[in-house]
Amino acid sequence: MDELLDDLLRKIKNGHYPPGSQLPSGRDLADVYDVSQSTISRAVARLREQGVLVGRPGRGVFVAESTQR
């Protein structure tokens, strides 16, 4: 899961997922990274705890407008 976290953070830093942008669905990310959806959920939860991502009920997961990383 560390590689997944590192890659998502790199994509956020590099502007692939700019602030305010929506992440692909958990299913889509699981397909891209060839991991289970539960692994994606754990990674997203960790990034939410760090303030990198924010959840918007009924809308999805988004990159925080102001990230610490």
mmCIF file of N, CA and C in Angstrom, residues 2-52:
data_model
loop_
_atom_site.group_PDB
_atom_site.id
_atom_site.type_symbol
_atom_site.label_atom_id
_atom_site.label_comp_id
_atom_site.label_asym_id
_atom_site.label_seq_id
_atom_site.Cartn_x
_atom_site.Cartn_y
_atom_site.Cartn_z
ATOM 1 N N ASP A 2 2.091 1.175 0.506
ATOM 2 C CA ASP A 2 2.969 2.348 0.509
ATOM 3 C C ASP A 2 3.253 2.841 -0.905
ATOM 4 N N GLU A 3 3.433 1.916 -1.840
ATOM 5 C CA GLU A 3 3.681 2.321 -3.229
ATOM 6 C C GLU A 3 2.468 3.044 -3.798
ATOM 7 N N LEU A 4 1.289 2.562 -3.473
ATOM 8 C CA LEU A 4 0.051 3.199 -3.913
ATOM 9 C C LEU A 4 -0.042 4.613 -3.356
ATOM 10 N N LEU A 5 0.201 4.763 -2.065
ATOM 11 C CA LEU A 5 0.173 6.084 -1.440
ATOM 12 C C LEU A 5 1.203 7.014 -2.074
ATOM 13 N N ASP A 6 2.407 6.513 -2.263
ATOM 14 C CA ASP A 6 3.464 7.326 -2.871
ATOM 15 C C ASP A 6 3.067 7.783 -4.267
ATOM 16 N N ASP A 7 2.479 6.876 -5.053
ATOM 17 C CA ASP A 7 2.102 7.231 -6.414
ATOM 18 C C ASP A 7 0.969 8.255 -6.429
ATOM 19 N N LEU A 8 -0.019 8.069 -5.582
ATOM 20 C CA LEU A 8 -1.112 9.049 -5.526
ATOM 21 C C LEU A 8 -0.585 10.415 -5.100
ATOM 22 N N LEU A 9 0.279 10.447 -4.091
ATOM 23 C CA LEU A 9 0.854 11.720 -3.662
ATOM 24 C C LEU A 9 1.682 12.367 -4.764
ATOM 25 N N ARG A 10 2.444 11.561 -5.486
ATOM 26 C CA ARG A 10 3.251 12.087 -6.598
ATOM 27 C C ARG A 10 2.338 12.700 -7.667
ATOM 28 N N LYS A 11 1.249 12.013 -7.977
ATOM 29 C CA LYS A 11 0.317 12.533 -8.987
ATOM 30 C C LYS A 11 -0.349 13.820 -8.521
ATOM 31 N N ILE A 12 -0.619 13.926 -7.232
ATOM 32 C CA ILE A 12 -1.198 15.155 -6.699
ATOM 33 C C ILE A 12 -0.172 16.283 -6.778
ATOM 34 N N LYS A 13 1.054 16.011 -6.362
ATOM 35 C CA LYS A 13 2.115 17.035 -6.404
ATOM 36 C C LYS A 13 2.410 17.489 -7.820
ATOM 37 N N ASN A 14 2.376 16.551 -8.766
ATOM 38 C CA ASN A 14 2.713 16.861 -10.156
ATOM 39 C C ASN A 14 1.556 17.479 -10.929
ATOM 40 N N GLY A 15 0.398 17.625 -10.276
ATOM 41 C CA GLY A 15 -0.727 18.258 -10.948
ATOM 42 C C GLY A 15 -1.602 17.337 -11.760
ATOM 43 N N HIS A 16 -1.316 16.041 -11.744
ATOM 44 C CA HIS A 16 -2.203 15.099 -12.442
ATOM 45 C C HIS A 16 -3.594 15.150 -11.817
ATOM 46 N N TYR A 17 -3.616 15.276 -10.490
ATOM 47 C CA TYR A 17 -4.846 15.513 -9.740
ATOM 48 C C TYR A 17 -4.671 16.847 -9.022
ATOM 49 N N PRO A 18 -5.054 17.952 -9.657
ATOM 50 C CA PRO A 18 -4.843 19.265 -9.041
ATOM 51 C C PRO A 18 -5.822 19.507 -7.884
ATOM 52 N N PRO A 19 -5.533 20.486 -7.035
ATOM 53 C CA PRO A 19 -6.437 20.815 -5.937
ATOM 54 C C PRO A 19 -7.862 21.030 -6.447
ATOM 55 N N GLY A 20 -8.803 20.425 -5.731
ATOM 56 C CA GLY A 20 -10.208 20.557 -6.099
ATOM 57 C C GLY A 20 -10.697 19.512 -7.084
ATOM 58 N N SER A 21 -9.776 18.737 -7.665
ATOM 59 C CA SER A 21 -10.195 17.743 -8.651
ATOM 60 C C SER A 21 -10.683 16.470 -7.969
ATOM 61 N N GLN A 22 -11.560 15.785 -8.656
ATOM 62 C CA GLN A 22 -12.120 14.545 -8.136
ATOM 63 C C GLN A 22 -11.245 13.366 -8.535
ATOM 64 N N LEU A 23 -11.014 12.475 -7.582
ATOM 65 C CA LEU A 23 -10.291 11.247 -7.874
ATOM 66 C C LEU A 23 -11.215 10.295 -8.623
ATOM 67 N N PRO A 24 -10.655 9.406 -9.424
ATOM 68 C CA PRO A 24 -11.483 8.376 -10.047
ATOM 69 C C PRO A 24 -12.142 7.521 -8.961
ATOM 70 N N SER A 25 -13.145 6.777 -9.343
ATOM 71 C CA SER A 25 -13.848 5.923 -8.383
ATOM 72 C C SER A 25 -12.895 4.881 -7.803
ATOM 73 N N GLY A 26 -13.264 4.355 -6.661
ATOM 74 C CA GLY A 26 -12.468 3.304 -6.035
ATOM 75 C C GLY A 26 -12.293 2.112 -6.943
ATOM 76 N N ARG A 27 -13.331 1.766 -7.667
ATOM 77 C CA ARG A 27 -13.258 0.645 -8.608
ATOM 78 C C ARG A 27 -12.249 0.939 -9.713
ATOM 79 N N ASP A 28 -12.298 2.164 -10.251
ATOM 80 C CA ASP A 28 -11.356 2.526 -11.315
ATOM 81 C C ASP A 28 -9.916 2.528 -10.806
ATOM 82 N N LEU A 29 -9.703 3.080 -9.604
ATOM 83 C CA LEU A 29 -8.352 3.080 -9.047
ATOM 84 C C LEU A 29 -7.871 1.658 -8.765
ATOM 85 N N ALA A 30 -8.769 0.804 -8.291
ATOM 86 C CA ALA A 30 -8.399 -0.592 -8.036
ATOM 87 C C ALA A 30 -7.961 -1.269 -9.328
ATOM 88 N N ASP A 31 -8.642 -0.972 -10.419
ATOM 89 C CA ASP A 31 -8.259 -1.545 -11.716
ATOM 90 C C ASP A 31 -6.897 -1.009 -12.166
ATOM 91 N N VAL A 32 -6.693 0.286 -12.018
ATOM 92 C CA VAL A 32 -5.435 0.899 -12.453
ATOM 93 C C VAL A 32 -4.252 0.333 -11.677
ATOM 94 N N TYR A 33 -4.409 0.213 -10.360
ATOM 95 C CA TYR A 33 -3.309 -0.230 -9.503
ATOM 96 C C TYR A 33 -3.286 -1.738 -9.282
ATOM 97 N N ASP A 34 -4.284 -2.430 -9.825
ATOM 98 C CA ASP A 34 -4.377 -3.885 -9.701
ATOM 99 C C ASP A 34 -4.340 -4.319 -8.231
ATOM 100 N N VAL A 35 -5.184 -3.655 -7.442
ATOM 101 C CA VAL A 35 -5.334 -3.979 -6.025
ATOM 102 C C VAL A 35 -6.831 -4.073 -5.723
ATOM 103 N N SER A 36 -7.159 -4.531 -4.531
ATOM 104 C CA SER A 36 -8.568 -4.627 -4.145
ATOM 105 C C SER A 36 -9.126 -3.248 -3.811
ATOM 106 N N GLN A 37 -10.446 -3.155 -3.864
ATOM 107 C CA GLN A 37 -11.087 -1.890 -3.507
ATOM 108 C C GLN A 37 -10.868 -1.575 -2.031
ATOM 109 N N SER A 38 -10.734 -2.589 -1.201
ATOM 110 C CA SER A 38 -10.487 -2.320 0.217
ATOM 111 C C SER A 38 -9.106 -1.689 0.416
ATOM 112 N N THR A 39 -8.132 -2.069 -0.399
ATOM 113 C CA THR A 39 -6.806 -1.438 -0.332
ATOM 114 C C THR A 39 -6.914 0.028 -0.731
ATOM 115 N N ILE A 40 -7.674 0.306 -1.772
ATOM 116 C CA ILE A 40 -7.894 1.693 -2.201
ATOM 117 C C ILE A 40 -8.576 2.470 -1.082
ATOM 118 N N SER A 41 -9.584 1.870 -0.461
ATOM 119 C CA SER A 41 -10.306 2.542 0.627
ATOM 120 C C SER A 41 -9.384 2.883 1.784
ATOM 121 N N ARG A 42 -8.490 1.970 2.136
ATOM 122 C CA ARG A 42 -7.544 2.231 3.218
ATOM 123 C C ARG A 42 -6.587 3.360 2.837
ATOM 124 N N ALA A 43 -6.109 3.356 1.602
ATOM 125 C CA ALA A 43 -5.189 4.402 1.143
ATOM 126 C C ALA A 43 -5.888 5.764 1.137
ATOM 127 N N VAL A 44 -7.104 5.797 0.635
ATOM 128 C CA VAL A 44 -7.860 7.054 0.604
ATOM 129 C C VAL A 44 -8.126 7.538 2.026
ATOM 130 N N ALA A 45 -8.465 6.628 2.924
ATOM 131 C CA ALA A 45 -8.708 7.012 4.327
ATOM 132 C C ALA A 45 -7.453 7.615 4.938
ATOM 133 N N ARG A 46 -6.307 7.030 4.656
ATOM 134 C CA ARG A 46 -5.057 7.563 5.202
ATOM 135 C C ARG A 46 -4.785 8.973 4.659
ATOM 136 N N LEU A 47 -5.010 9.177 3.369
ATOM 137 C CA LEU A 47 -4.780 10.494 2.774
ATOM 138 C C LEU A 47 -5.810 11.512 3.266
ATOM 139 N N ARG A 48 -7.010 11.054 3.579
ATOM 140 C CA ARG A 48 -8.009 11.952 4.173
ATOM 141 C C ARG A 48 -7.569 12.361 5.571
ATOM 142 N N GLU A 49 -7.032 11.422 6.338
ATOM 143 C CA GLU A 49 -6.537 11.732 7.691
ATOM 144 C C GLU A 49 -5.418 12.762 7.643
ATOM 145 N N GLN A 50 -4.616 12.704 6.590
ATOM 146 C CA GLN A 50 -3.494 13.634 6.432
ATOM 147 C C GLN A 50 -3.938 14.978 5.858
ATOM 148 N N GLY A 51 -5.202 15.078 5.469
ATOM 149 C CA GLY A 51 -5.711 16.323 4.916
ATOM 150 C C GLY A 51 -5.416 16.522 3.451
ATOM 151 N N VAL A 52 -4.932 15.477 2.790
ATOM 152 C CA VAL A 52 -4.606 15.564 1.359
ATOM 153 C C VAL A 52 -5.872 15.434 0.517
#
